[in-house]
Coordinates of C-alpha atoms in Angstrom, one line a residue:
X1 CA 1.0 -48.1 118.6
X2 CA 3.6 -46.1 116.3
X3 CA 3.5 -49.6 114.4
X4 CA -0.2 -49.1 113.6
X5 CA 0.1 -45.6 112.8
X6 CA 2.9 -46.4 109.9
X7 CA 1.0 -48.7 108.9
X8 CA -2.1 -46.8 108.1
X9 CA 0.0 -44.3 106.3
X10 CA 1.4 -46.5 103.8
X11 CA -2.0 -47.8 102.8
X12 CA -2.9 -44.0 101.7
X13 CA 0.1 -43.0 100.0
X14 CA 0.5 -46.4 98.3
X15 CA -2.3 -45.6 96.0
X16 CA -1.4 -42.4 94.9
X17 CA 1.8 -43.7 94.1
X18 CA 0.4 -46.6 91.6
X19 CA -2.1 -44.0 89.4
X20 CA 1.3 -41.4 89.1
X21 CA 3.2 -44.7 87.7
X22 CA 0.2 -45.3 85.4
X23 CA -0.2 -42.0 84.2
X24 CA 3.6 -41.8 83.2
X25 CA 3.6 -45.4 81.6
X26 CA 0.0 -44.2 79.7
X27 CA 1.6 -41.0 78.1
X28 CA 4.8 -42.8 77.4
X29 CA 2.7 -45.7 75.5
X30 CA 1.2 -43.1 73.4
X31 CA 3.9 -41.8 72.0
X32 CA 5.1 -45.0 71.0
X33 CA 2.2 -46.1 68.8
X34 CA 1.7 -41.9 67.7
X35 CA 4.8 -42.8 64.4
X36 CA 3.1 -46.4 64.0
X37 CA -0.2 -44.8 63.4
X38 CA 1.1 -42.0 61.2
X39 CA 2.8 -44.4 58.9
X40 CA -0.1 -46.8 59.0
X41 CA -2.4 -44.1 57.5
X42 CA -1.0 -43.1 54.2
X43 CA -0.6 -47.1 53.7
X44 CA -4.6 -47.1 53.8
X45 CA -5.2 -44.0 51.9
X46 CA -2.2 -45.4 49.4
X47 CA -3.9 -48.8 48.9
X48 CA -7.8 -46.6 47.9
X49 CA -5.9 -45.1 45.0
X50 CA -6.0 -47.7 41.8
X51 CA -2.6 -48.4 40.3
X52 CA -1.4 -46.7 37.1
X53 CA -3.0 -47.9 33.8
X54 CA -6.0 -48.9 36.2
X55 CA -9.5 -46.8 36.5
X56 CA -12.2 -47.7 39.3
X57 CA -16.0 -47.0 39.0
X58 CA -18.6 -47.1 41.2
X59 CA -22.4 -47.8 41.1
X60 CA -24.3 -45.1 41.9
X61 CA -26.9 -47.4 43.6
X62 CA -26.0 -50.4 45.2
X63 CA -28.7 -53.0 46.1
X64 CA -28.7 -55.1 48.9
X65 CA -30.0 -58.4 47.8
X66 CA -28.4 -58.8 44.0
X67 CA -30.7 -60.0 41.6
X68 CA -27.9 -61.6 38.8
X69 CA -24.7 -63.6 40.3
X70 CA -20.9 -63.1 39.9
X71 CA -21.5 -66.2 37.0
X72 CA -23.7 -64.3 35.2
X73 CA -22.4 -60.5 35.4
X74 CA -19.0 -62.6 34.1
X75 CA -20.5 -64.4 31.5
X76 CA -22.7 -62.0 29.6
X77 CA -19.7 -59.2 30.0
X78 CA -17.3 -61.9 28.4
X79 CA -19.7 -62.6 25.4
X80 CA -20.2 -58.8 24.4
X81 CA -16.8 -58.3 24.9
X82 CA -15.6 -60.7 22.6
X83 CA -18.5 -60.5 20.4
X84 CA -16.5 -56.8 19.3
X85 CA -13.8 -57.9 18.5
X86 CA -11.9 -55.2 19.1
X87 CA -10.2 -56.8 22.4
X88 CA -7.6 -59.1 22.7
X89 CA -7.1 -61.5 25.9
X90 CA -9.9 -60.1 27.2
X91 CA -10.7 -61.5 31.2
X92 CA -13.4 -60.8 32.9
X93 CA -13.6 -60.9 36.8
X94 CA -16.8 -60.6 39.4
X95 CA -16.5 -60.6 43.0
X96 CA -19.3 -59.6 44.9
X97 CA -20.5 -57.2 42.2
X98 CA -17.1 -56.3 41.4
X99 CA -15.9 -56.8 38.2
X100 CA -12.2 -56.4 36.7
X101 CA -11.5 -55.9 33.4
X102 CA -8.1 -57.4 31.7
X103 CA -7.2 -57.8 28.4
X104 CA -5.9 -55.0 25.8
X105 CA -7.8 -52.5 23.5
X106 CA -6.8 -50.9 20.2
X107 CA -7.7 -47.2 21.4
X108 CA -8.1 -45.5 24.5
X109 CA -12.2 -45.2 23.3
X110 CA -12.3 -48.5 23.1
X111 CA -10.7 -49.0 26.6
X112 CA -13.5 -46.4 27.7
X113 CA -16.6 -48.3 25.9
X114 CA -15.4 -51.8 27.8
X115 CA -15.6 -50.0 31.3
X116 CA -19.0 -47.9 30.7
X117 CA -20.4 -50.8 29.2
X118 CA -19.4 -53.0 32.7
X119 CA -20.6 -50.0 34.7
X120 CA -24.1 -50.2 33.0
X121 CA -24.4 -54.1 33.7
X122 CA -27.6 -54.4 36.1
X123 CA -25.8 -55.7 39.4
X124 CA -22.5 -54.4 39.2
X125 CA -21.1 -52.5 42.1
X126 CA -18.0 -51.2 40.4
X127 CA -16.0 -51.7 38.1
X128 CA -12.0 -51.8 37.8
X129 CA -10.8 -51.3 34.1
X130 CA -7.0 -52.8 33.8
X131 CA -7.4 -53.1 30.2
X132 CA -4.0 -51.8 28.0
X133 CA -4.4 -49.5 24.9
X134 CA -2.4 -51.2 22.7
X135 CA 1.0 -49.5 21.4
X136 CA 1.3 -48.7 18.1
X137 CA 4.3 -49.2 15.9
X138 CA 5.8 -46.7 14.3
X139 CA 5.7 -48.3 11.0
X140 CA 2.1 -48.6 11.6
X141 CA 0.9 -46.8 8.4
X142 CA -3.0 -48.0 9.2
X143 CA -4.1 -44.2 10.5
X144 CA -3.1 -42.5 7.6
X145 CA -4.4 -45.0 5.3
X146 CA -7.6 -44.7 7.1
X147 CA -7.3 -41.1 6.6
X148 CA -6.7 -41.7 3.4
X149 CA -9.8 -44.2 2.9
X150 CA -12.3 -41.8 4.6
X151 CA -10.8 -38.5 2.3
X152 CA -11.7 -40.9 -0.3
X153 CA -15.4 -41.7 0.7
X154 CA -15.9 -38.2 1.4
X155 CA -14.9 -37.1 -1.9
X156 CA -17.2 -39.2 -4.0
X157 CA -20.1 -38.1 -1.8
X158 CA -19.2 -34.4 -2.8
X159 CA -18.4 -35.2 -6.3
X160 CA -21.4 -34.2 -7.7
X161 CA -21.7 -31.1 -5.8
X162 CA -17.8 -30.3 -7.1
X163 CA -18.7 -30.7 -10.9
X164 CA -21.5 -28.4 -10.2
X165 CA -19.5 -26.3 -8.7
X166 CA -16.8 -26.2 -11.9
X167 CA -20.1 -25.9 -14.1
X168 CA -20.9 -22.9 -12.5
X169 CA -17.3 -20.3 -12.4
X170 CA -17.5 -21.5 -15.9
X171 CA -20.6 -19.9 -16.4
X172 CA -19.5 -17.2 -14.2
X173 CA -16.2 -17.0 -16.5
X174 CA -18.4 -16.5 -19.0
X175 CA -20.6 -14.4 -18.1
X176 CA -17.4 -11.8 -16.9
X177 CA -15.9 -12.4 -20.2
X178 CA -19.3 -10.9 -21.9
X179 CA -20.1 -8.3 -19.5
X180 CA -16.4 -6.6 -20.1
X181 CA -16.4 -7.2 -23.8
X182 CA -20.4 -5.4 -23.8
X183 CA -19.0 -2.8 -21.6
X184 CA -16.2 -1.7 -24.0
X185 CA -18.7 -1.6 -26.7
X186 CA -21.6 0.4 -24.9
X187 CA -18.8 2.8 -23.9
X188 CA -16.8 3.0 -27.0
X189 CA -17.4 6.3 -27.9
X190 CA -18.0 8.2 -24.9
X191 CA -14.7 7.5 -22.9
X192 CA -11.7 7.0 -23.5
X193 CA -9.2 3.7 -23.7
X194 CA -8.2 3.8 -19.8
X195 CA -11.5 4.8 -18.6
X196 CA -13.6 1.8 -20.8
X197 CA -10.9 -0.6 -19.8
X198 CA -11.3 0.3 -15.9
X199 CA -15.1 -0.3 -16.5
X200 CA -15.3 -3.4 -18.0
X201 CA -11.9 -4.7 -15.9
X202 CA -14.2 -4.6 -12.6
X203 CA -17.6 -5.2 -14.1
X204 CA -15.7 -8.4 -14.7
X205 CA -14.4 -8.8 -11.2
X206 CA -17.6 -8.4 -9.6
X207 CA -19.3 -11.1 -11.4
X208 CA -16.0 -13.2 -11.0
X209 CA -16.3 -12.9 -7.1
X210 CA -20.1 -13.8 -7.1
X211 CA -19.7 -16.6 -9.4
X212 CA -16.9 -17.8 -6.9
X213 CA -19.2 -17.1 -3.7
X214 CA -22.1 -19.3 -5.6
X215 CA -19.4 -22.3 -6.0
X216 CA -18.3 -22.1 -2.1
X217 CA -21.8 -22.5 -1.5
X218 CA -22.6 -25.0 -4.0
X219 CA -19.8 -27.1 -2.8
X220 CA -20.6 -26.6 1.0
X221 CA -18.2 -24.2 2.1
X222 CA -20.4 -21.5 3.5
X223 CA -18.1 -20.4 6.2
X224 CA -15.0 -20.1 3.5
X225 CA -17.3 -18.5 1.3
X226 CA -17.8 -15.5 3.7
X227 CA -14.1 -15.3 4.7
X228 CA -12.7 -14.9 0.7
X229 CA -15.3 -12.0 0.5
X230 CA -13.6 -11.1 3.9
X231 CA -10.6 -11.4 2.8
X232 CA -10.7 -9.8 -0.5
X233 CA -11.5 -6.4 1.5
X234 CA -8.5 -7.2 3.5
X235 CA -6.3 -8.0 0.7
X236 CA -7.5 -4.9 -1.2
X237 CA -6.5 -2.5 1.6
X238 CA -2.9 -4.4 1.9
X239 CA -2.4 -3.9 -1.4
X240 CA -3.2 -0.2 -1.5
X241 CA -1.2 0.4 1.5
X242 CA 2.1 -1.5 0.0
X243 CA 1.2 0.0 -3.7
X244 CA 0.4 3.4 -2.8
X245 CA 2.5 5.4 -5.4
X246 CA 1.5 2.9 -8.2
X247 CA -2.3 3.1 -7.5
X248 CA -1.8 7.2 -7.2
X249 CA -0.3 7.2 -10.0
X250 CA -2.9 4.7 -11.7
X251 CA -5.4 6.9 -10.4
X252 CA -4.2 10.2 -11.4
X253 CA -4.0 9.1 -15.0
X254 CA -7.6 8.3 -14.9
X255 CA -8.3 11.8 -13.5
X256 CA -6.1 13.4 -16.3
X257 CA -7.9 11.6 -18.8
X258 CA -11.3 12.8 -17.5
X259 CA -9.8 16.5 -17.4
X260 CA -8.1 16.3 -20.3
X261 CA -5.5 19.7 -19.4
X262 CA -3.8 18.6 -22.0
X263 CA -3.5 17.0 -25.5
X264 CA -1.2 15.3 -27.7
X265 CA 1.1 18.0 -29.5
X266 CA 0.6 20.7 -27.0
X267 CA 3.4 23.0 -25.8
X268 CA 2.9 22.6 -21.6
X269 CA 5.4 23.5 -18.6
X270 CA 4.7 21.0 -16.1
X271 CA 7.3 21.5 -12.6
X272 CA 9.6 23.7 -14.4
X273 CA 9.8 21.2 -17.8
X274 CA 8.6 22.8 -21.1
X275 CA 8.2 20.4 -23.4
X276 CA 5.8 19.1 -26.2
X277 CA 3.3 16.7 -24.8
X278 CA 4.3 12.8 -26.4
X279 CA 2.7 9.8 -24.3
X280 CA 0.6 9.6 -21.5
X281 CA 0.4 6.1 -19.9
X282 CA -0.8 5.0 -16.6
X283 CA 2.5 5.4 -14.7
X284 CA 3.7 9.0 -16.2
X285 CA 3.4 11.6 -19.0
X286 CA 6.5 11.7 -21.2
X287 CA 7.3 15.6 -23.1
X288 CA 10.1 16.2 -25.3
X289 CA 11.8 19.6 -24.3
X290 CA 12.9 22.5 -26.6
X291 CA 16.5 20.5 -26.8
X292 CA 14.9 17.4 -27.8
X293 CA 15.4 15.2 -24.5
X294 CA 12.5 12.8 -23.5
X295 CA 10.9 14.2 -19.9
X296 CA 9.3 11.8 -18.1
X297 CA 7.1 13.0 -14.9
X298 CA 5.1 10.9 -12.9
X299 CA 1.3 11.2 -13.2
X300 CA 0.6 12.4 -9.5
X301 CA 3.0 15.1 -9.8
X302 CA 1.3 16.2 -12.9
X303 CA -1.9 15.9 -11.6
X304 CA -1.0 17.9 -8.3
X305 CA 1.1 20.7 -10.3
X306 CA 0.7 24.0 -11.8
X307 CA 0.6 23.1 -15.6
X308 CA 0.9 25.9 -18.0
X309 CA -0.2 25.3 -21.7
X310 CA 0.6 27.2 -24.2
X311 CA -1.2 25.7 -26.7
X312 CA -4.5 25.9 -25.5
X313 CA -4.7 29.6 -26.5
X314 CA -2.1 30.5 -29.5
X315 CA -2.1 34.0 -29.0
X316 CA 1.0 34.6 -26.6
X317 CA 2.7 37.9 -25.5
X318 CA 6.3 38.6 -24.9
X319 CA 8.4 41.5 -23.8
X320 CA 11.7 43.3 -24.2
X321 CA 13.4 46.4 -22.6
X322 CA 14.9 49.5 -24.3
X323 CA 16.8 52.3 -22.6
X324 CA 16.7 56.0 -24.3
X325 CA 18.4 58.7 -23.3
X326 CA 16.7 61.6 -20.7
X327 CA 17.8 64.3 -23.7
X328 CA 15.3 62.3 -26.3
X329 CA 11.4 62.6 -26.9
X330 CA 9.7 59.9 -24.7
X331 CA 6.5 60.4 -26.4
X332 CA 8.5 60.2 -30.7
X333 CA 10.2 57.3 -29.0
X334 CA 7.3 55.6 -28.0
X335 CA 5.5 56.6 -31.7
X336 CA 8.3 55.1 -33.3
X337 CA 7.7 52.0 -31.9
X338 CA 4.7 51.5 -32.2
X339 CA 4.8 52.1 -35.8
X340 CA 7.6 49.5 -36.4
X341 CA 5.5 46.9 -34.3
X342 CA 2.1 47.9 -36.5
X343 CA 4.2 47.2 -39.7
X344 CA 6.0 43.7 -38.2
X345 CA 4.1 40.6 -39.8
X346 CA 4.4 38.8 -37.3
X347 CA 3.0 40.9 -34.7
X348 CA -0.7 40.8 -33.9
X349 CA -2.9 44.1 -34.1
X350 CA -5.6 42.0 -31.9
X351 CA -4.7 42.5 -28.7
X352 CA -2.8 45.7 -29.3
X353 CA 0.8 46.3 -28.7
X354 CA 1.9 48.6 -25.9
X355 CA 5.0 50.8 -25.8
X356 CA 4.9 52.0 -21.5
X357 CA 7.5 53.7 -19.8
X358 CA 9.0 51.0 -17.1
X359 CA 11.2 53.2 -15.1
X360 CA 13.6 56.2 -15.0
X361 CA 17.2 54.6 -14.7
X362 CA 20.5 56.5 -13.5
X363 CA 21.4 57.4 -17.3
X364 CA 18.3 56.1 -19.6
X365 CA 14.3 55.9 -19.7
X366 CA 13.6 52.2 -19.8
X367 CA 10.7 51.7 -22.4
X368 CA 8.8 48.3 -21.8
X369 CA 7.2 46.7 -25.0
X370 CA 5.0 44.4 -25.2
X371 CA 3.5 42.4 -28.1
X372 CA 1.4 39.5 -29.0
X373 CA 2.0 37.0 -32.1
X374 CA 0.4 33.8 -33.0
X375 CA 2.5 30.7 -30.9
X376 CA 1.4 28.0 -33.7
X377 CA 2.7 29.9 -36.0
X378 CA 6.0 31.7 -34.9
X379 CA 8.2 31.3 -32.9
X380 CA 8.6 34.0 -29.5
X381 CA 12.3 34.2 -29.6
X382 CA 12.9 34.8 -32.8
X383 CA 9.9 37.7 -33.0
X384 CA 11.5 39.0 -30.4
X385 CA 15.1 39.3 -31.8
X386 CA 13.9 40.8 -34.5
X387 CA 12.2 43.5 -33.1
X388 CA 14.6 44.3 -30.9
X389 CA 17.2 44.1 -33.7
X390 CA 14.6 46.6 -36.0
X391 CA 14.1 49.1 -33.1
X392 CA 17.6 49.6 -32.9
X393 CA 18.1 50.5 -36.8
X394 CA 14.9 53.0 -36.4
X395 CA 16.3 54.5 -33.0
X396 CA 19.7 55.1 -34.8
X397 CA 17.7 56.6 -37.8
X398 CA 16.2 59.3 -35.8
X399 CA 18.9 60.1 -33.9
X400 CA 17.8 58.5 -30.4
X401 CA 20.4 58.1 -28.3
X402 CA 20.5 54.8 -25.9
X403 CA 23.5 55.6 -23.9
X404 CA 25.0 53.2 -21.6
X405 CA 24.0 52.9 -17.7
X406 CA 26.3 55.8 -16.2
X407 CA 29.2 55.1 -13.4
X408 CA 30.3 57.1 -10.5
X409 CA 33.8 55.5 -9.5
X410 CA 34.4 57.2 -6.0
X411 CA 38.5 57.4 -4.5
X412 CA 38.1 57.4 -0.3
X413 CA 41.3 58.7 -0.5
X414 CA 41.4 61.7 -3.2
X415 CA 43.7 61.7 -6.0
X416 CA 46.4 63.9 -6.7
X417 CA 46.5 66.6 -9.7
X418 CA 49.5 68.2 -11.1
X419 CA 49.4 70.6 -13.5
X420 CA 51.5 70.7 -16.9
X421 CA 53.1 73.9 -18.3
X422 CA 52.9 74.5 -21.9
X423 CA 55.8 76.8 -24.1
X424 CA 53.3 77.1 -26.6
X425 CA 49.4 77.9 -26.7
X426 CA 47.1 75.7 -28.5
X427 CA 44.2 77.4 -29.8
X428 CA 41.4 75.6 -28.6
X429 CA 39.4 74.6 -31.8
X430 CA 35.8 73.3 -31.8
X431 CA 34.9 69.5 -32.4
X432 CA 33.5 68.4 -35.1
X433 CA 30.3 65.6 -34.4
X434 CA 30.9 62.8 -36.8
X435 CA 27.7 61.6 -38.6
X436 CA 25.8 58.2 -37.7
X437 CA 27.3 55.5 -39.4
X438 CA 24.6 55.5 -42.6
X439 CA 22.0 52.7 -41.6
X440 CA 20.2 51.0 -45.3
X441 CA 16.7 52.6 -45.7
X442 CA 15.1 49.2 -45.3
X443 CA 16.2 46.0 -43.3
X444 CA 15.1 42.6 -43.7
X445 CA 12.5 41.4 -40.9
X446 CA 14.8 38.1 -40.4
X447 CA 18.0 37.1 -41.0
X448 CA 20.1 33.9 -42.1
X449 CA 21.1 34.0 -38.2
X450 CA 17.8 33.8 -36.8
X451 CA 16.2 31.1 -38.8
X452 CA 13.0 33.0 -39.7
X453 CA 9.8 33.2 -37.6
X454 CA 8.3 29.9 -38.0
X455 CA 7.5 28.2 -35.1
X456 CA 9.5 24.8 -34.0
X457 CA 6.7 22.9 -32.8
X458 CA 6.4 21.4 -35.6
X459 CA 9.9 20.1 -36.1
X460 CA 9.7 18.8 -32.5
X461 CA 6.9 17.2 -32.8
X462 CA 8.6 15.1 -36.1
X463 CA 11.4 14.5 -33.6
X464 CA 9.1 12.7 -31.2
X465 CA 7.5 10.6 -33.8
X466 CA 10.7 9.2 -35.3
X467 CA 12.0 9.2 -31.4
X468 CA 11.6 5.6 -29.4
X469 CA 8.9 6.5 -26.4
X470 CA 10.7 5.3 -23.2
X471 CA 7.4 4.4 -21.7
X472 CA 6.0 1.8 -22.9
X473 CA 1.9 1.2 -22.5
X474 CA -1.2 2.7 -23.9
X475 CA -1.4 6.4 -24.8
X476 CA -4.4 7.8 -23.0
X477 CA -5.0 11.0 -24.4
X478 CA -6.1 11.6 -27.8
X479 CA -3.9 14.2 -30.3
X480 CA -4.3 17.4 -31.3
X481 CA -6.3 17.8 -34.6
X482 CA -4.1 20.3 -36.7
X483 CA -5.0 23.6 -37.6

């Protein structure tokens, strides 16, 4: 009975037993083939991608029943192929509608062409293009000389079109040449050299630049044609930006010569440089000084200066100062001078001569005088010395004193005084005022020493012409007409 009863429990466990085992071999199993699988993948997906040097194509529609065999598709690929010529060893290969392509091509378009032209074959599947491009050597000159070959052709085509274009900047030559030459003329008399020669110079560069936009277009080169006009704005403002004290200067001799402050031969301070007025070119104006130096100042210094001509207007006035003493006549004082500047020839009565009193001083009335006299024809130093060298003789004459400027000399820390003891008296007598030193009734105007009264301007301006002009270039400004 306990037989039976083992023996039905071993038929129930014995099956549970068996699908355990089978479970445990299953799972093991799997993870044997897992790796075999992984690695068999990538050799599938590594055989779909072509080769190197090798391109694969596809129909896009792929019939069932194919109307043209392998034979044929072969055949009629072969004879265009070849027919080219531009393929060596060419093979052609159809299998079920595919077809590979051997052989080797000159150029990778020509490899191209060979598979498109497969790919549009009625009946053809895909196509695999092995066909080589060809390596060149490098002592292959044939590219350049192909180059060369086509420059050629293209040349001759435009040939024409180039001697039309010469033909016409001749013409435009030409035609600039005339336009600056009637320019000068039409303007010869009512401007001056720099402002007729910046007329005509770009008149003439106007009609250059069309003539040479006409050519570009001529010729075909429209687009070049609009980038010179382009770039001739762009060049212009590069060259005024790297020029830009050259083209001020250039640019302030034209305003001068429109102004005109000045004129050849005048007498001018310019920046603290008096001078006679020699050359003005386009860079500077160039003024001999009153020691006969050559001054050369740049035009836009002149133009942006203070100038101060004395020329312009020959009447000129100068000054001096006498000091009388507080015991004389201000009013004879002033009477006498005035007298003596009436009677001085070189003195103008138009404007009048003034005789004021400047200031009281700690030992003398300070008399200002002022006078005018003709600058073109004297000379303002030398007037001057002589009057103040005649004012002197009549101040003596009438017994003006001009005593010197009094000093007070101070001791901060007193000075001792002793006083002498005489044995005998001196009778104190009275002193006797010696006489002025006799003056002659009449004096010359001028001496030997001052060179008479002319005015140097003159001699100066003799200096200058014999003189070499360090600036070179044409003078702008016309002379001064003499008086």
């Amino acid at each position: 009975m306990n037989c039976a009863r083992n023996l039905r429990r071993s038929k129930r466990v014995l099956p549970h037993r068996h699908a355990w085992r089978l479970g445990v071999s299953a799972l093991f199993f799997g993870l044997l083939l897992s790796p075999a699988l992984a690695q068999q993948e990538p050799a599938a997906k590594a055989r779909v991608t072509p080769p190197a040097g090798e391109s694969t194509s596809g129909a896009a529609r792929i019939e069932v029943q194919p109307v043209a065999s392998d034979q044929a598709i072969d055949r009629r690929l072969t004879s265009i192929l070849e027919a080219t010529g531009w393929y060596s060893e060419i093979a052609v290969q159809v299998e079920e509608g595919v077809v590979f392509l051997d052989g080797r091509a000159a150029s990778a378009e020509d490899r191209t062409w060979a598979g498109t032209l497969a790919a549009k074959t009625g009946d053809v599947v895909a196509v695999v293009n092995r066909i080589r491009v060809a390596e060149s050597s490098p002592w292959d000159f044939s590219p350049a000389l192909s180059e060369l070959h086509n420059l050629w052709q293209g040349t001759l085509q435009r040939l024409p079109r180039l001697l039309l274009g010469l033909l016409v900047l001749f013409l435009s030559g030409a035609v600039a040449w005339l336009a600056a030459q009637g320019t000068r003329r039409a303007l010869g008399q009512r401007l001056n050299p720099l402002l007729r020669d910046v007329a005509a110079r770009v008149l003439s560069i106007i009609v250059l630049l069309l003539g040479l936009y006409l050519v570009l277009q001529v010729v075909g080169l429209s687009r070049l044609a609009a980038t010179v006009l382009g770039g001739t704005g762009l060049a212009g403002l590069v060259a005024g930006i790297a020029f830009r004290d050259i083209l001020e200067n250039y640019l302030a001799s034209i305003l001068i010569s429109l102004r005109n402050p000045f004129r050849i031969g005048d007498l001018v301070e310019i920046v603290g440089n008096t001078g006679v007025v020699q050359w003005v070119t386009t860079r500077g104006t160039v003024l001999m000084n009153l020691d006969g130096n050559h001054v050369q100042i740049p035009n836009a210094t002149v133009y942006k200066s203070i100038i101060r001509n004395y020329t312009a207007n020959p009447n000129r006035r100068e000054s001096f100062e006498v000091g009388i003493g507080f015991e004389n006549e201000i009013t004879r004082a002033q009477e006498l001078v005035r007298d003596l500047l009436r009677e001085h020839p070189a003195v103008l009565a138009d404007p009048e001569a003034l005789v004021l009193v400047d200031r009281l001083g700690s030992a003398t009335v300070n008399l200002k005088i002022y006078f005018w006299y003709d600058g073109l024809a004297y000379n303002g130093l030398k007037v001057k010395s002589s009057l103040i060298r005649l004012v002197k003789r009549v101040f003596q004459e009438q017994q003006i004193s001009m005593p010197d400027e009094a000093r007070e000399v101070l001791f901060p820390e007193g000075v001792s005084v002793r006083m002498l003891q005489s044995t005998t008296a001196v009778e104190p007598q009275e002193e006797s005022k010696a006489p002025p030193p006799p003056v002659a009734a009449t004096e010359a105007v001028t001496t030997g020493a001052e060179g008479g009264l002319a005015s140097e301007d003159e001699q100066l301006l003799e200096q200058g012409r014999k003189a070499r002009v360090p600036e070179e270039g044409m003078n702008l400004l016309e002379e001064n007409p003499a008086d």
